[in-house]
PDB file of C-alpha atoms in Angstrom:
ATOM      1  CA  ARG A   1       0.000   0.000   0.000  1.00  0.00           C
ATOM      2  CA  TYR A   2       3.029   2.265   0.233  1.00  0.00           C
ATOM      3  CA  GLY A   3       3.751   2.051  -3.478  1.00  0.00           C
ATOM      4  CA  HIS A   4       7.164   0.379  -3.190  1.00  0.00           C
ATOM      5  CA  THR A   5       8.857  -1.444  -6.034  1.00  0.00           C
ATOM      6  CA  VAL A   6      10.864  -4.040  -4.145  1.00  0.00           C
ATOM      7  CA  ARG A   7      13.633  -6.585  -4.567  1.00  0.00           C
ATOM      8  CA  MET A   8      13.069  -9.974  -2.958  1.00  0.00           C
ATOM      9  CA  SER A   9      14.262 -13.559  -3.166  1.00  0.00           C
ATOM     10  CA  LEU A  10      11.998 -16.617  -3.363  1.00  0.00           C
ATOM     11  CA  GLU A  11      14.765 -19.213  -3.695  1.00  0.00           C
ATOM     12  CA  LYS A  12      13.830 -21.214  -0.603  1.00  0.00           C
ATOM     13  CA  TYR A  13      10.209 -21.682  -1.626  1.00  0.00           C
ATOM     14  CA  LYS A  14       9.096 -24.975  -3.195  1.00  0.00           C
ATOM     15  CA  LEU A  15       5.816 -23.973  -4.830  1.00  0.00           C
ATOM     16  CA  ASP A  16       3.511 -25.908  -7.122  1.00  0.00           C
ATOM     17  CA  GLU A  17       2.815 -22.823  -9.222  1.00  0.00           C
ATOM     18  CA  ARG A  18       5.511 -21.482 -11.476  1.00  0.00           C
ATOM     19  CA  PHE A  19       6.076 -17.766 -11.032  1.00  0.00           C
ATOM     20  CA  ASP A  20       6.275 -16.418 -14.569  1.00  0.00           C
ATOM     21  CA  ILE A  21       7.082 -12.778 -15.235  1.00  0.00           C
ATOM     22  CA  GLY A  22       3.974 -10.730 -14.538  1.00  0.00           C
ATOM     23  CA  SER A  23       2.531 -13.145 -11.947  1.00  0.00           C
ATOM     24  CA  LYS A  24       0.522 -11.640  -9.099  1.00  0.00           C
ATOM     25  CA  ILE A  25       1.527 -12.814  -5.628  1.00  0.00           C
ATOM     26  CA  SER A  26       0.894 -11.877  -2.029  1.00  0.00           C
ATOM     27  CA  PHE A  27       3.477 -12.256   0.716  1.00  0.00           C
ATOM     28  CA  SER A  28       4.557 -11.075   4.132  1.00  0.00           C
ATOM     29  CA  GLY A  29       7.988  -9.685   4.924  1.00  0.00           C
ATOM     30  CA  ASN A  30      10.046  -6.870   6.352  1.00  0.00           C
ATOM     31  CA  ILE A  31      10.589  -3.950   3.981  1.00  0.00           C
ATOM     32  CA  SER A  32      13.905  -2.119   4.263  1.00  0.00           C
ATOM     33  CA  GLU A  33      14.048   1.077   2.213  1.00  0.00           C
ATOM     34  CA  PHE A  34      17.235   2.061   0.412  1.00  0.00           C
ATOM     35  CA  GLU A  35      18.656   5.142   2.113  1.00  0.00           C
ATOM     36  CA  ASP A  36      22.442   5.437   2.194  1.00  0.00           C
ATOM     37  CA  PHE A  37      24.219   5.186  -1.142  1.00  0.00           C
ATOM     38  CA  SER A  38      27.986   4.861  -1.121  1.00  0.00           C
ATOM     39  CA  ASP A  39      30.168   4.767  -4.223  1.00  0.00           C
ATOM     40  CA  MET A  40      29.640   1.568  -6.225  1.00  0.00           C
ATOM     41  CA  ASP A  41      26.805   0.600  -3.876  1.00  0.00           C
ATOM     42  CA  ALA A  42      24.484  -2.080  -5.281  1.00  0.00           C
ATOM     43  CA  ASN A  43      21.511  -0.253  -3.756  1.00  0.00           C
ATOM     44  CA  ALA A  44      22.251   2.783  -5.927  1.00  0.00           C
ATOM     45  CA  TYR A  45      22.149   0.536  -9.009  1.00  0.00           C
ATOM     46  CA  TYR A  46      18.758  -0.904  -8.075  1.00  0.00           C
ATOM     47  CA  PHE A  47      17.415   2.528  -7.112  1.00  0.00           C
ATOM     48  CA  ALA A  48      18.327   3.829 -10.572  1.00  0.00           C
ATOM     49  CA  LYS A  49      16.157   1.001 -11.958  1.00  0.00           C
ATOM     50  CA  GLY A  50      13.200   2.146  -9.868  1.00  0.00           C
ATOM     51  CA  ILE A  51      13.602  -0.444  -7.079  1.00  0.00           C
ATOM     52  CA  GLY A  52      13.406   1.358  -3.752  1.00  0.00           C
ATOM     53  CA  ALA A  53      13.501  -1.338  -1.074  1.00  0.00           C
ATOM     54  CA  ASN A  54      14.594  -4.837  -0.058  1.00  0.00           C
ATOM     55  CA  VAL A  55      12.215  -7.407   1.384  1.00  0.00           C
ATOM     56  CA  LYS A  56      13.668  -9.703   4.035  1.00  0.00           C
ATOM     57  CA  ASN A  57      12.174 -12.633   5.945  1.00  0.00           C
ATOM     58  CA  VAL A  58       9.765 -13.395   3.096  1.00  0.00           C
ATOM     59  CA  ARG A  59       6.921 -15.698   4.188  1.00  0.00           C
ATOM     60  CA  ASN A  60       3.307 -16.636   3.455  1.00  0.00           C
ATOM     61  CA  VAL A  61       3.812 -16.437  -0.301  1.00  0.00           C
ATOM     62  CA  ARG A  62       0.641 -17.073  -2.317  1.00  0.00           C
ATOM     63  CA  TYR A  63       0.088 -17.127  -6.066  1.00  0.00           C
ATOM     64  CA  LEU A  64      -2.880 -14.913  -7.031  1.00  0.00           C
ATOM     65  CA  GLY A  65      -2.929 -15.396 -10.800  1.00  0.00           C
ATOM     66  CA  GLU A  66      -1.583 -13.931 -13.997  1.00  0.00           C
ATOM     67  CA  GLY A  67      -0.867 -10.229 -14.189  1.00  0.00           C
ATOM     68  CA  THR A  68       0.100  -7.753 -16.901  1.00  0.00           C
ATOM     69  CA  LEU A  69       3.393  -8.399 -18.631  1.00  0.00           C
ATOM     70  CA  PRO A  70       5.789  -5.418 -18.546  1.00  0.00           C
ATOM     71  CA  ILE A  71       7.149  -3.913 -21.759  1.00  0.00           C
ATOM     72  CA  SER A  72      10.606  -5.139 -20.770  1.00  0.00           C
ATOM     73  CA  TYR A  73       9.340  -8.723 -21.121  1.00  0.00           C
ATOM     74  CA  TYR A  74       8.563  -8.203 -24.806  1.00  0.00           C
ATOM     75  CA  THR A  75      11.774  -6.328 -25.549  1.00  0.00           C
ATOM     76  CA  GLU A  76      13.794  -9.060 -23.833  1.00  0.00           C
ATOM     77  CA  SER A  77      11.964 -11.722 -25.870  1.00  0.00           C
ATOM     78  CA  ILE A  78      12.931  -9.936 -29.086  1.00  0.00           C
ATOM     79  CA  ARG A  79      16.541  -9.652 -27.891  1.00  0.00           C
ATOM     80  CA  MET A  80      16.773 -13.345 -27.042  1.00  0.00           C
ATOM     81  CA  SER A  81      15.257 -14.343 -30.395  1.00  0.00           C
ATOM     82  CA  VAL A  82      17.888 -12.300 -32.219  1.00  0.00           C
ATOM     83  CA  PHE A  83      20.709 -13.748 -30.100  1.00  0.00           C
ATOM     84  CA  ASP A  84      19.468 -17.287 -30.734  1.00  0.00           C
ATOM     85  CA  ARG A  85      19.440 -16.581 -34.469  1.00  0.00           C
ATOM     86  CA  ILE A  86      22.971 -15.164 -34.365  1.00  0.00           C
ATOM     87  CA  ASP A  87      24.141 -18.187 -32.385  1.00  0.00           C
ATOM     88  CA  SER A  88      22.658 -20.584 -34.950  1.00  0.00           C
ATOM     89  CA  LEU A  89      24.555 -18.892 -37.809  1.00  0.00           C
ATOM     90  CA  SER A  90      28.027 -18.882 -36.234  1.00  0.00           C
ATOM     91  CA  ASP A  91      30.186 -20.490 -33.563  1.00  0.00           C
ATOM     92  CA  ASN A  92      29.680 -19.521 -29.918  1.00  0.00           C
ATOM     93  CA  ASN A  93      32.653 -17.134 -29.591  1.00  0.00           C
ATOM     94  CA  ALA A  94      31.860 -15.231 -32.791  1.00  0.00           C
ATOM     95  CA  ALA A  95      28.164 -14.978 -31.923  1.00  0.00           C
ATOM     96  CA  SER A  96      28.808 -13.749 -28.372  1.00  0.00           C
ATOM     97  CA  LEU A  97      31.393 -11.213 -29.562  1.00  0.00           C
ATOM     98  CA  PHE A  98      29.050  -9.873 -32.240  1.00  0.00           C
ATOM     99  CA  ALA A  99      26.220  -9.585 -29.706  1.00  0.00           C
ATOM    100  CA  ALA A 100      28.505  -7.724 -27.282  1.00  0.00           C
ATOM    101  CA  LEU A 101      29.829  -5.263 -29.871  1.00  0.00           C
ATOM    102  CA  PHE A 102      26.487  -4.666 -31.564  1.00  0.00           C
ATOM    103  CA  THR A 103      24.042  -4.737 -28.650  1.00  0.00           C
ATOM    104  CA  GLY A 104      26.162  -4.472 -25.500  1.00  0.00           C
ATOM    105  CA  GLU A 105      25.107  -7.938 -24.306  1.00  0.00           C
ATOM    106  CA  ARG A 106      28.247  -9.068 -22.444  1.00  0.00           C
ATOM    107  CA  ASP A 107      26.785 -11.947 -20.449  1.00  0.00           C
ATOM    108  CA  LEU A 108      27.254 -14.274 -23.426  1.00  0.00           C
ATOM    109  CA  LEU A 109      31.017 -13.645 -23.616  1.00  0.00           C
ATOM    110  CA  SER A 110      33.384 -16.310 -22.349  1.00  0.00           C
ATOM    111  CA  ASP A 111      35.667 -15.471 -19.422  1.00  0.00           C
ATOM    112  CA  GLN A 112      38.686 -15.742 -21.714  1.00  0.00           C
ATOM    113  CA  ILE A 113      37.375 -13.114 -24.153  1.00  0.00           C
ATOM    114  CA  LYS A 114      36.523 -10.763 -21.274  1.00  0.00           C
ATOM    115  CA  LEU A 115      40.043 -11.246 -19.910  1.00  0.00           C
ATOM    116  CA  ASP A 116      41.559 -10.521 -23.342  1.00  0.00           C
ATOM    117  CA  PHE A 117      39.631  -7.247 -23.583  1.00  0.00           C
ATOM    118  CA  ARG A 118      40.783  -6.228 -20.098  1.00  0.00           C
ATOM    119  CA  ARG A 119      44.409  -7.045 -20.881  1.00  0.00           C
ATOM    120  CA  LEU A 120      44.254  -4.949 -24.065  1.00  0.00           C
ATOM    121  CA  GLY A 121      42.579  -2.081 -22.200  1.00  0.00           C
ATOM    122  CA  ILE A 122      39.654  -1.897 -24.624  1.00  0.00           C
ATOM    123  CA  THR A 123      36.792  -3.039 -22.383  1.00  0.00           C
ATOM    124  CA  HIS A 124      35.101   0.336 -22.979  1.00  0.00           C
ATOM    125  CA  ILE A 125      34.361  -0.778 -26.555  1.00  0.00           C
ATOM    126  CA  LEU A 126      31.794  -3.186 -25.127  1.00  0.00           C
ATOM    127  CA  ALA A 127      29.967  -0.415 -23.240  1.00  0.00           C
ATOM    128  CA  LEU A 128      27.089   0.805 -25.398  1.00  0.00           C
ATOM    129  CA  SER A 129      26.866   4.529 -25.990  1.00  0.00           C
ATOM    130  CA  GLY A 130      25.331   7.012 -28.364  1.00  0.00           C
ATOM    131  CA  LEU A 131      28.522   6.739 -30.399  1.00  0.00           C
ATOM    132  CA  HIS A 132      27.650   3.128 -31.294  1.00  0.00           C
ATOM    133  CA  LEU A 133      24.272   4.205 -32.606  1.00  0.00           C
ATOM    134  CA  SER A 134      25.723   7.160 -34.505  1.00  0.00           C
ATOM    135  CA  ILE A 135      28.348   5.004 -36.233  1.00  0.00           C
ATOM    136  CA  ILE A 136      25.847   2.277 -37.143  1.00  0.00           C
ATOM    137  CA  SER A 137      23.297   4.830 -38.397  1.00  0.00           C
ATOM    138  CA  LEU A 138      25.956   6.583 -40.472  1.00  0.00           C
ATOM    139  CA  GLY A 139      27.035   3.259 -41.957  1.00  0.00           C
ATOM    140  CA  LEU A 140      23.444   2.375 -42.819  1.00  0.00           C
ATOM    141  CA  SER A 141      22.963   5.813 -44.359  1.00  0.00           C
ATOM    142  CA  ARG A 142      26.039   5.321 -46.573  1.00  0.00           C
ATOM    143  CA  VAL A 143      24.767   1.928 -47.725  1.00  0.00           C
ATOM    144  CA  LEU A 144      21.313   3.319 -48.552  1.00  0.00           C
ATOM    145  CA  SER A 145      22.921   6.274 -50.329  1.00  0.00           C
ATOM    146  CA  ALA A 146      25.025   3.876 -52.427  1.00  0.00           C
ATOM    147  CA  LEU A 147      21.777   2.162 -53.380  1.00  0.00           C
ATOM    148  CA  GLN A 148      20.611   5.587 -54.655  1.00  0.00           C
ATOM    149  CA  ILE A 149      17.750   5.881 -52.186  1.00  0.00           C
ATOM    150  CA  LYS A 150      16.669   9.500 -51.789  1.00  0.00           C
ATOM    151  CA  LYS A 151      17.240  11.331 -48.510  1.00  0.00           C
ATOM    152  CA  LYS A 152      13.668  11.375 -47.175  1.00  0.00           C
ATOM    153  CA  PRO A 153      13.019   7.630 -47.648  1.00  0.00           C
ATOM    154  CA  ARG A 154      16.544   7.007 -46.354  1.00  0.00           C
ATOM    155  CA  LEU A 155      15.849   8.916 -43.139  1.00  0.00           C
ATOM    156  CA  ILE A 156      12.574   7.054 -42.625  1.00  0.00           C
ATOM    157  CA  ILE A 157      14.358   3.699 -42.986  1.00  0.00           C
ATOM    158  CA  ILE A 158      17.051   4.821 -40.552  1.00  0.00           C
ATOM    159  CA  ALA A 159      14.390   6.014 -38.066  1.00  0.00           C
ATOM    160  CA  ILE A 160      12.707   2.589 -38.142  1.00  0.00           C
ATOM    161  CA  PHE A 161      16.084   0.918 -37.667  1.00  0.00           C
ATOM    162  CA  ILE A 162      16.866   3.164 -34.682  1.00  0.00           C
ATOM    163  CA  VAL A 163      13.644   2.192 -32.908  1.00  0.00           C
ATOM    164  CA  LEU A 164      14.382  -1.503 -33.482  1.00  0.00           C
ATOM    165  CA  TYR A 165      17.986  -1.046 -32.348  1.00  0.00           C
ATOM    166  CA  MET A 166      16.900   0.651 -29.122  1.00  0.00           C
ATOM    167  CA  VAL A 167      14.711  -2.369 -28.375  1.00  0.00           C
ATOM    168  CA  LEU A 168      17.555  -4.740 -29.289  1.00  0.00           C
ATOM    169  CA  THR A 169      19.868  -3.060 -26.781  1.00  0.00           C
ATOM    170  CA  GLY A 170      17.333  -3.393 -23.979  1.00  0.00           C
ATOM    171  CA  LEU A 171      16.460   0.319 -24.079  1.00  0.00           C
ATOM    172  CA  SER A 172      19.836   1.365 -22.693  1.00  0.00           C
ATOM    173  CA  VAL A 173      19.518   4.990 -21.547  1.00  0.00           C
ATOM    174  CA  SER A 174      22.566   6.168 -23.499  1.00  0.00           C
ATOM    175  CA  VAL A 175      21.318   4.562 -26.715  1.00  0.00           C
ATOM    176  CA  VAL A 176      17.756   5.820 -26.128  1.00  0.00           C
ATOM    177  CA  ARG A 177      19.099   9.349 -25.561  1.00  0.00           C
ATOM    178  CA  ALA A 178      21.010   9.284 -28.864  1.00  0.00           C
ATOM    179  CA  GLY A 179      18.144   7.554 -30.658  1.00  0.00           C
ATOM    180  CA  ILE A 180      15.585  10.149 -29.623  1.00  0.00           C
ATOM    181  CA  MET A 181      17.891  12.952 -30.759  1.00  0.00           C
ATOM    182  CA  ILE A 182      18.333  11.349 -34.188  1.00  0.00           C
ATOM    183  CA  LEU A 183      14.571  10.777 -34.454  1.00  0.00           C
ATOM    184  CA  ILE A 184      13.938  14.432 -33.605  1.00  0.00           C
ATOM    185  CA  TYR A 185      16.460  15.489 -36.263  1.00  0.00           C
ATOM    186  CA  THR A 186      14.724  13.209 -38.779  1.00  0.00           C
ATOM    187  CA  ALA A 187      11.289  14.652 -37.940  1.00  0.00           C
ATOM    188  CA  LEU A 188      12.571  18.236 -38.231  1.00  0.00           C
ATOM    189  CA  PHE A 189      14.154  17.517 -41.613  1.00  0.00           C
ATOM    190  CA  LEU A 190      10.957  15.916 -42.932  1.00  0.00           C
ATOM    191  CA  LEU A 191       8.976  18.937 -41.700  1.00  0.00           C
ATOM    192  CA  GLY A 192      11.467  21.366 -43.223  1.00  0.00           C
ATOM    193  CA  LYS A 193      12.498  22.804 -39.868  1.00  0.00           C
ATOM    194  CA  THR A 194      15.936  23.735 -38.516  1.00  0.00           C
ATOM    195  CA  LYS A 195      17.528  21.349 -36.027  1.00  0.00           C
ATOM    196  CA  ASP A 196      18.743  22.498 -32.605  1.00  0.00           C
ATOM    197  CA  SER A 197      21.051  20.054 -30.791  1.00  0.00           C
ATOM    198  CA  ILE A 198      20.599  21.535 -27.308  1.00  0.00           C
ATOM    199  CA  THR A 199      16.800  21.483 -27.586  1.00  0.00           C
ATOM    200  CA  SER A 200      16.900  17.932 -28.948  1.00  0.00           C
ATOM    201  CA  LEU A 201      19.102  16.860 -26.042  1.00  0.00           C
ATOM    202  CA  ALA A 202      16.765  18.471 -23.511  1.00  0.00           C
ATOM    203  CA  ILE A 203      13.718  16.791 -25.063  1.00  0.00           C
ATOM    204  CA  SER A 204      15.415  13.380 -25.138  1.00  0.00           C
ATOM    205  CA  VAL A 205      16.409  13.567 -21.453  1.00  0.00           C
ATOM    206  CA  PHE A 206      12.928  14.817 -20.531  1.00  0.00           C
ATOM    207  CA  LEU A 207      11.250  11.899 -22.328  1.00  0.00           C
ATOM    208  CA  ILE A 208      13.557   9.365 -20.676  1.00  0.00           C
ATOM    209  CA  LEU A 209      12.821  10.784 -17.219  1.00  0.00           C
ATOM    210  CA  LEU A 210       9.108  10.990 -18.008  1.00  0.00           C
ATOM    211  CA  PHE A 211       8.880   7.224 -18.511  1.00  0.00           C
ATOM    212  CA  ARG A 212      11.773   6.221 -16.207  1.00  0.00           C
ATOM    213  CA  PRO A 213      11.947   8.855 -13.423  1.00  0.00           C
ATOM    214  CA  PHE A 214      14.553   6.930 -11.415  1.00  0.00           C
ATOM    215  CA  ALA A 215      16.935   7.128 -14.376  1.00  0.00           C
ATOM    216  CA  VAL A 216      17.977  10.500 -12.938  1.00  0.00           C
ATOM    217  CA  TYR A 217      20.136   8.422 -10.565  1.00  0.00           C
ATOM    218  CA  ASP A 218      21.668   6.449 -13.446  1.00  0.00           C
ATOM    219  CA  LEU A 219      25.256   7.529 -14.090  1.00  0.00           C
ATOM    220  CA  ALA A 220      24.977   6.282 -17.690  1.00  0.00           C
ATOM    221  CA  LEU A 221      22.329   8.930 -18.428  1.00  0.00           C
ATOM    222  CA  TRP A 222      24.439  11.728 -16.918  1.00  0.00           C
ATOM    223  CA  LEU A 223      27.553  10.718 -18.852  1.00  0.00           C
ATOM    224  CA  SER A 224      25.563  10.319 -22.068  1.00  0.00           C
ATOM    225  CA  ALA A 225      23.888  13.720 -21.723  1.00  0.00           C
ATOM    226  CA  LEU A 226      27.154  15.456 -20.833  1.00  0.00           C
TER     227      LEU A 226
END
């Protein structure tokens, strides 16, 4: 009743019902709000995701039925489908490396590849940013230009690709920030208006915070905007 989004563990429960994403449950427990955030504190990470409290001593868990699936469930399903397709077309190392470089999905990388990147000092390449999206969009634009597609249809194709790419990256705030700015530029060009980078940046950050208010605590958004 207090409106908390909480983090809890149900590992010790042996339940007949399977808790799928979106399931409605009731439970008892002790809520501990996140308050003090030190550097590199895990609580700060969860708070930036909109999770404001831990639940301890979980008990009396009951399954109430199916609920509404969050948007993240559908975006993650699309991501996993793409990764499965990539994996089926190449060997494991190549597929995981492509997924990491193209979408920022590093969980699929082997420990050896991660170690190699650290030893070479190029781990930052695997961190998604607006630069990734800009480079990929520019490359796509060059390809479409070589195919002699006019600028307006080319921008529309790129805009559709950007939306799909944002979903593919799990709606990373840095990619979403860059994507919204490019979409605004595209809309202004199609409407015959003059672009303004500062205004576009302000609108993109505003839209992100409108739908994900706790992203204001996400360092990735601050670095991307700066």
